[in-house]
Amino acid sequence: MTYRFQIFKKKQATCENAVNLREFSNISDANRSMIRSFLIGFLLLFSFSSYGQYSIKGKVTDAETGDPIAFANVILTGTTVGITTDFDGSFFIESKVIADSIKVSYLGYVTQSKALSKESTQTINFQLRPTAFELGTFVFEAGENPAFEIIRRASAKRKVFDKRELIAYETKNYTKIELDVDNLSESFMRRKSVQSVTSVLDSIRQLTNDEGEKILPVFFSETVSKFYYRNNPELRKEIIEKTKVTGVGITDGSTTSQITGSVFQEYNFYKNWLRILEKDFISPIADGWKTYYDYDLLDSVLVGQDTCYKLQVYPRREQDLAFTGTIWIKKDDYALKQVDLTIPKAANLNFVERIKIQQELAPTVEGPLLPSKTRVLIKIGQISESTAGLLAKFYTATDSAIINQPKPTAFFNQAVELKPDFSQYPADFWTSTRPELLSEEELAVLQMVDTLKKIPIVRFYSEGLKFFATGYLPIRKVDFGPWTEFGNYNNVEGFRFGFGLRSNYKFSNKWLLEGYGAYGLVDQRWKYKAAVTRILDRKRWTTLQVRTSRELDQVGLEMENLEGNSVFLAASRFGTLRRPFVSTNQRLTFQREFFKGFLLTSGLNVAQFDPLYNFYYREKDTQELRSNFQTTELRAGIRYGRDEVIIINDNVRASLGSNKWPIVELNYAQGIQSLGGQISYTKLNFYLYQRLTMGIFGVGRYELDAGKVWGEVPYPVLKNHLGNETLFYTTAAFNTMNFNEFASDQFISLRYRQSFEGFLLNSIPLIKKLKWRMVGSANVLMGSVRDENIQNVPAFDPFGNSLTSFGRLDPTKPYLELGYGVENVFRFFRVDFFHRMSYLDNPGAKPFHVKVSAQIIL
């Protein structure tokens, strides 16, 4: 392809031969009459021509999604009269030139033409169908691509225009979200549950015309918010002022409203990597742009008042997590003006057929750019032919920017805040607030969602899905669950059945009552938990909790750390329990968030250890053998996540992870011989977790865990390192270590996992079609046990039976395991190969392990 660089200048008509009125008055009457007749004839001709002018308006949308296609080329066939669609896909053409048809084209879509009538005013809408993007279409000749210098200069100015360079900014945002079920296959439509809503599905035709695809809308929201950003330290906050949420299965909008604002819809192309759906995508103007992208300089065009270079971008390897599409870069300062980019279906993603981002940017008074409009479309494909797909649409409009007036750090304590009257507004509020009116399709979506959520069968399935995902079924002021407590089976309890409930936000926003009861048919023991939590302050999260429980536990598993993961907790109680014991606890806990990300926890815990396996330890003072013991601990801990995003889910906090900085925890426990305690000791534990974006090498994650126990204690009080003798891979354990193989009273461990995404495998011709991804891991542990904690475990119980003991780490010899593998096998499976590098002489140790796991990842 030969590079062409064309600049089209806007022509301005001038009137250089205007009639001089003074000269006109000096000519003869005959000539004057002739000229007057000429002018009158000219005016009549001009009037006739004006009358013959006609106008065409319309909208260009995606046939599969109904989403507007911005910046598409619209031209009258056989003429040079044309225009591009605006951000909302609309166009308006006025012309005196007569044409038979009008044509619309855009990169990544099939070009479409429609016939024109003879009417002076016409409305012509287009629905374009996406077409596959073929990398082989573009071939470059020798010599540097002229687009490279433009990209080079735009990349060099990233810091100049990056909004993160501002000291602070705040904006008023309007956000609109729509979720639709699409790809409604015939097999899906034939289901009994679907046929019961056939009459509703038939009315979907009003959302599309004969050229479009049928969709079933299930969620629609509108949100007006204030967004605040502060640099150094980098903090964000969104205050939801007003929100309207309607959706299938949505019974309480308070939690949903916290994630429908713009804080989760931020797309900054001046960052090297954009995180979308927990995947990192390389920006077209990133530092390493030449490694990932090729470019084609298409034109120089006028966008608003700015002359811009129009460039086509596309990935060098179609499997890379990179964009294809068009970007516009201003000619005078090389700032981004607007983008229209897509992640193609060939990218190494699961289930995601398309991600499309359109964005317009506007300069601030200080120079950096803020997005004025952003539209995002995410299309999730069918998992199987008998299922449907999902379509998510996001739109954000930003205005009223205030620059460099930073709020105090304390203002950002809560990442997302709801105003007390966020769901109350006058009838005409949204009509007067929206940047633009809802389209006919969106009004139909609202009507459809309101209709669907009232249908009993739809409510049944939506509530059932939510029950499975959250574990709880809300019924008025009480939530029943979790369902994982309803039934289980293991070698100690036999069949176990139970029942639980908790109060919800409708009951009170200051009190949380929760509990469950369970019974085992074999051991004939009742297990239970009952807790009362008083929420003292929701803004600076402050709670006081009293709790009592009696439950089965296993040495080394520490089930209290698994309470946030009900599925894994249930799985740990299934099958064969190793070194089980009955744990009885009474606990008092106080929590307070003193400033953004800094949470302090303190309390008192009284616990009783009653083993269900052959266990004895030698009591320190009397040297008697005891099989059970009681501890009383004074506890204190701090947790700090500098940029961790926290939302309030009813009456509990939920973490959505951190963006850049690590999450740090430090916990202290002091065992005292009072209030029933029989052992004196001190425990200190440090934990650090961070997710690392590593560019071409994918994403890394590490966990650093270190601890120490002072005092002579039974080994269940020590750190019993979690092993994994099963066939299944888990990130929570050492995957080549046996159960209860090692215990330590001082230790440090580093666990590292690397997801290489498409690194290397995307370049192998046959393998890249499979979309496999390499993974790797390295786990290392150093630890030791003092002699007194070894000696307090006797070799035999009082009856002469051999006792179960524990392994001892050599403080000079690390435990090391290395792993590698492939994920995304048949889209659902992962296979890991682990090599145990040390302690190979231990009983039962195996040098090589194969682990498998099932996962749903994008």
Short mmCIF file of C-alpha atoms in Angstrom, two decimals, residues 26 63 137 159 255 280 365 373 380 409 415 418 422 435 528 563 650 665 721 733 760 804 814:
data_model
loop_
_atom_site.label_atom_id
_atom_site.label_comp_id
_atom_site.label_asym_id
_atom_site.label_seq_id
_atom_site.Cartn_x
_atom_site.Cartn_y
_atom_site.Cartn_z
CA ASN A 26 -25.26 56.47 -13.67
CA ALA A 63 -27.67 -4.15 13.76
CA THR A 137 -5.71 -6.61 4.29
CA LYS A 159 1.92 13.50 30.43
CA THR A 255 -26.22 -1.58 46.44
CA ASP A 280 -5.32 -5.13 30.75
CA VAL A 365 -8.04 25.33 31.28
CA LYS A 373 -18.70 11.70 26.25
CA ILE A 380 -20.73 -11.53 25.74
CA THR A 409 -8.02 13.58 52.20
CA ALA A 415 -15.16 5.65 47.48
CA LEU A 418 -25.20 7.75 48.18
CA PHE A 422 -30.72 9.51 45.94
CA PRO A 435 -28.02 15.64 28.22
CA TYR A 528 -24.53 -22.91 65.45
CA GLU A 563 -16.30 -16.96 56.08
CA ASP A 650 -26.62 -3.57 52.62
CA GLU A 665 -2.53 -6.34 57.03
CA HIS A 721 0.85 -24.56 56.75
CA ALA A 733 -2.33 -23.92 49.58
CA LEU A 760 4.50 -16.32 23.27
CA THR A 804 -0.24 -37.70 65.45
CA PRO A 814 13.52 -23.37 52.34
#
